Amino acid sequence: MSRRKLYSRREITSRVRQLAKDIASDSEKGEPLLAVCVIKGAVLFYADLVRGIKGRDVRFAFVSASSYKTDGERMVSGGTVDMKYCSIPVEEIKGADVLLVEDIVDTGRTIAALKNYFRENGAKRVRVAALLDKPECRKTEIVPDYVAFTIEGNPYIIGYGLDNAQQFRNLDGIFEI
Ligand code: IMP
């Protein structure tokens, strides 16, 4: 299988550092930020991102989820999340400043459904940080608040956490196959 490098480790590091600075400056001092890693794909991005959010109290949380359509193809702003794993008790979501950390926003269904879940459980604010965004593939109205890289068209992406049938997650760079 041939692959083409899109972003090197060095480029990723620099973009993720910038995103972390933006997130820190948009977050209220003294207020904990609940950073929610959407496993497995966002793990490497998450680890680098949270380390760059300086001067803020960052709490860790992990979820594993997939979305399902509730209204055929017409779902526009969310849907229902099939929460396979959630490390945070519902009581801790109430009033929280939540940052969802996702590997890639494709149709947007997963992140839209997760946003709904955290809102419905009383989060005060829910923002989304995505390593990659494929806006041309969107089937929802979701727009991530922070995006490291925007991908044109619909290429399949691997590396830096993203997989193809569970392979290639540990590649240092981001590749198109
Ligand atoms: P959604 O379509 O926005 O709900 O994306 C759901 C999930 O599909 C993402 O979190 C990724 O795990 C996966 N995914 C979508 N596009 C790609 C890709 O190009 N490479 C690897 N995984 C992808």
Coordinates of C-alpha atoms and ligand atoms in Angstrom, one line a residue:
M1 CA 0.0 0.0 0.0
S2 CA 1.5 3.3 -1.0
R3 CA 1.3 6.3 1.2
R4 CA 2.0 10.0 0.8
K5 CA 3.1 12.2 3.7
L6 CA 0.9 15.2 4.3
Y7 CA 2.4 16.5 7.6
S8 CA 5.7 15.7 9.3
R9 CA 6.1 15.3 13.1
R10 CA 7.7 18.8 13.2
E11 CA 4.8 20.4 11.4
I12 CA 2.3 18.6 13.7
T13 CA 4.2 19.7 16.8
S14 CA 4.2 23.3 15.8
R15 CA 0.5 23.4 14.9
V16 CA -0.6 21.5 18.0
R17 CA 1.4 23.9 20.2
Q18 CA -0.4 26.9 18.6
L19 CA -3.8 25.3 19.1
A20 CA -3.0 24.6 22.7
K21 CA -2.0 28.3 23.2
D22 CA -5.3 29.4 21.5
I23 CA -7.3 27.1 23.7
A24 CA -5.5 28.4 26.9
S25 CA -6.1 32.0 26.0
D26 CA -9.8 31.3 25.2
S27 CA -10.3 29.5 28.6
E28 CA -11.1 31.3 31.8
K29 CA -8.2 31.4 34.3
G30 CA -9.1 29.6 37.5
E31 CA -11.7 27.5 35.9
P32 CA -11.0 23.8 35.3
L33 CA -11.1 22.6 31.7
L34 CA -12.4 19.1 31.2
A35 CA -10.4 17.8 28.2
V36 CA -12.2 14.7 26.8
C37 CA -10.2 12.4 24.6
V38 CA -12.2 10.5 22.0
I39 CA -10.4 7.2 21.9
K40 CA -8.6 5.6 20.2
G41 CA -7.8 8.0 17.3
A42 CA -7.2 11.1 19.3
V43 CA -4.8 9.7 21.9
L44 CA -1.6 11.1 20.5
F45 CA -3.1 14.4 19.6
Y46 CA -4.6 14.7 23.0
A47 CA -1.3 13.9 24.8
D48 CA 0.5 16.6 22.9
L49 CA -2.4 19.1 23.1
V50 CA -3.0 19.0 26.9
R51 CA 0.7 19.4 27.6
G52 CA 0.6 22.6 25.7
I53 CA -2.3 24.2 27.6
K54 CA -0.3 26.1 30.1
G55 CA -1.6 27.9 33.2
R56 CA -4.9 26.2 33.2
D57 CA -6.2 23.4 35.4
V58 CA -6.8 20.6 32.8
R59 CA -8.8 17.6 33.9
F60 CA -8.5 14.3 31.9
A61 CA -11.5 12.3 30.6
F62 CA -11.8 9.6 28.0
V63 CA -14.8 8.4 25.9
S64 CA -15.3 5.8 23.2
A65 CA -18.3 6.5 21.1
S66 CA -19.9 6.1 17.7
S67 CA -23.0 7.9 16.5
Y68 CA -26.0 6.6 14.8
K69 CA -28.5 8.4 12.6
T70 CA -31.8 9.2 14.2
D71 CA -33.5 10.6 11.1
G72 CA -32.1 8.8 8.1
E73 CA -29.6 10.9 6.1
R74 CA -31.4 14.1 7.1
M75 CA -29.9 14.5 10.5
V76 CA -28.4 18.0 10.6
S77 CA -27.2 18.9 14.0
G78 CA -26.5 15.9 16.1
G79 CA -28.1 12.6 16.8
T80 CA -27.6 9.9 19.4
V81 CA -24.4 8.7 20.7
D82 CA -23.6 5.1 21.3
M83 CA -21.3 5.7 24.3
K84 CA -19.2 2.5 24.6
Y85 CA -17.1 3.9 27.4
C86 CA -17.1 7.1 29.4
S87 CA -14.7 7.8 32.2
I88 CA -16.6 10.7 33.7
P89 CA -19.6 10.4 36.0
V90 CA -22.6 12.4 34.8
E91 CA -22.3 14.6 38.0
E92 CA -18.9 15.9 36.9
I93 CA -20.3 17.0 33.5
K94 CA -22.8 19.4 35.1
G95 CA -21.4 23.0 34.9
A96 CA -18.1 21.9 33.3
D97 CA -16.1 23.7 30.6
V98 CA -15.7 20.8 28.2
L99 CA -13.1 20.4 25.4
L100 CA -13.8 17.5 23.1
V101 CA -10.6 16.3 21.5
E102 CA -11.2 14.3 18.2
D103 CA -8.9 12.9 15.6
I104 CA -10.9 13.8 12.5
V105 CA -14.2 15.4 11.8
D106 CA -15.6 13.6 8.7
T107 CA -19.4 13.5 8.5
G108 CA -19.4 15.2 11.9
R109 CA -21.9 12.7 13.3
T110 CA -19.7 11.4 16.1
I111 CA -18.7 14.8 17.4
A112 CA -22.2 16.3 17.0
A113 CA -23.7 13.5 19.0
L114 CA -21.0 13.8 21.7
K115 CA -21.6 17.5 21.9
N116 CA -25.3 16.8 22.4
Y117 CA -24.5 14.3 25.1
F118 CA -22.4 16.8 27.1
R119 CA -24.8 19.6 26.6
E120 CA -27.8 17.4 27.7
N121 CA -25.9 16.5 30.8
G122 CA -25.4 20.1 31.8
A123 CA -22.0 21.1 30.6
K124 CA -21.6 24.9 30.7
R125 CA -19.6 25.1 27.5
V126 CA -18.6 22.5 25.0
R127 CA -15.9 23.2 22.5
V128 CA -14.3 20.9 19.9
A129 CA -10.6 20.6 19.0
A130 CA -10.0 18.4 15.9
L131 CA -6.6 17.3 14.6
L132 CA -8.1 17.1 11.1
D133 CA -11.2 18.4 9.4
K134 CA -12.7 17.2 6.1
P135 CA -15.4 19.9 5.6
E136 CA -16.4 18.6 2.2
C137 CA -17.6 15.3 3.8
R138 CA -19.9 16.9 6.3
K139 CA -23.4 15.5 6.9
T140 CA -24.1 17.7 9.9
E141 CA -23.8 21.4 10.7
I142 CA -20.9 20.9 13.1
V143 CA -17.9 23.3 12.9
P144 CA -15.0 22.4 15.1
D145 CA -13.7 25.4 17.2
Y146 CA -10.1 24.5 16.8
V147 CA -8.6 22.6 13.8
A148 CA -4.9 21.7 13.3
F149 CA -5.2 20.9 9.6
T150 CA -8.0 21.1 7.0
I151 CA -8.0 18.3 4.4
E152 CA -9.4 18.9 0.9
G153 CA -11.7 16.2 -0.6
N154 CA -12.0 12.8 0.9
P155 CA -8.7 11.1 1.0
Y156 CA -8.2 8.3 3.6
I157 CA -5.8 9.5 6.4
I158 CA -3.6 7.4 8.6
G159 CA -0.9 8.0 11.3
Y160 CA -0.5 10.0 14.5
G161 CA -3.3 8.1 16.0
L162 CA -5.4 7.4 12.9
D163 CA -5.8 3.9 11.7
N164 CA -6.7 1.7 8.8
A165 CA -8.2 -1.5 10.3
Q166 CA -6.2 -0.8 13.6
Q167 CA -2.9 -0.5 11.7
F168 CA -0.6 2.6 11.4
R169 CA -1.7 4.4 14.5
N170 CA 1.9 4.7 15.8
L171 CA 3.2 6.4 12.6
D172 CA 4.9 9.7 13.6
G173 CA 3.5 11.7 10.6
I174 CA 0.1 12.1 9.0
F175 CA -0.3 10.3 5.7
E176 CA -2.8 9.8 2.9
I177 CA -3.3 6.3 1.5
Ligands
IMP1 P1 -17.5 11.1 11.6 O1 -17.9 10.6 10.2 O2 -17.2 12.6 11.6 O3 -18.5 10.8 12.7 O4 -16.1 10.4 11.9 C1 -16.1 9.2 12.7 C2 -14.8 8.6 12.8 O5 -14.4 8.0 11.6 C3 -13.6 9.5 13.2 O6 -13.5 9.8 14.5 C4 -12.4 8.6 12.7 O7 -12.1 7.7 13.8 C5 -13.0 7.9 11.5 N1 -12.5 8.4 10.3 C6 -13.1 9.3 9.4 N2 -12.3 9.6 8.4 C7 -11.2 8.9 8.6 C8 -9.9 8.8 7.9 O8 -9.7 9.5 6.8 N3 -8.9 8.1 8.5 C9 -9.1 7.4 9.6 N4 -10.3 7.4 10.3 C10 -11.3 8.2 9.8

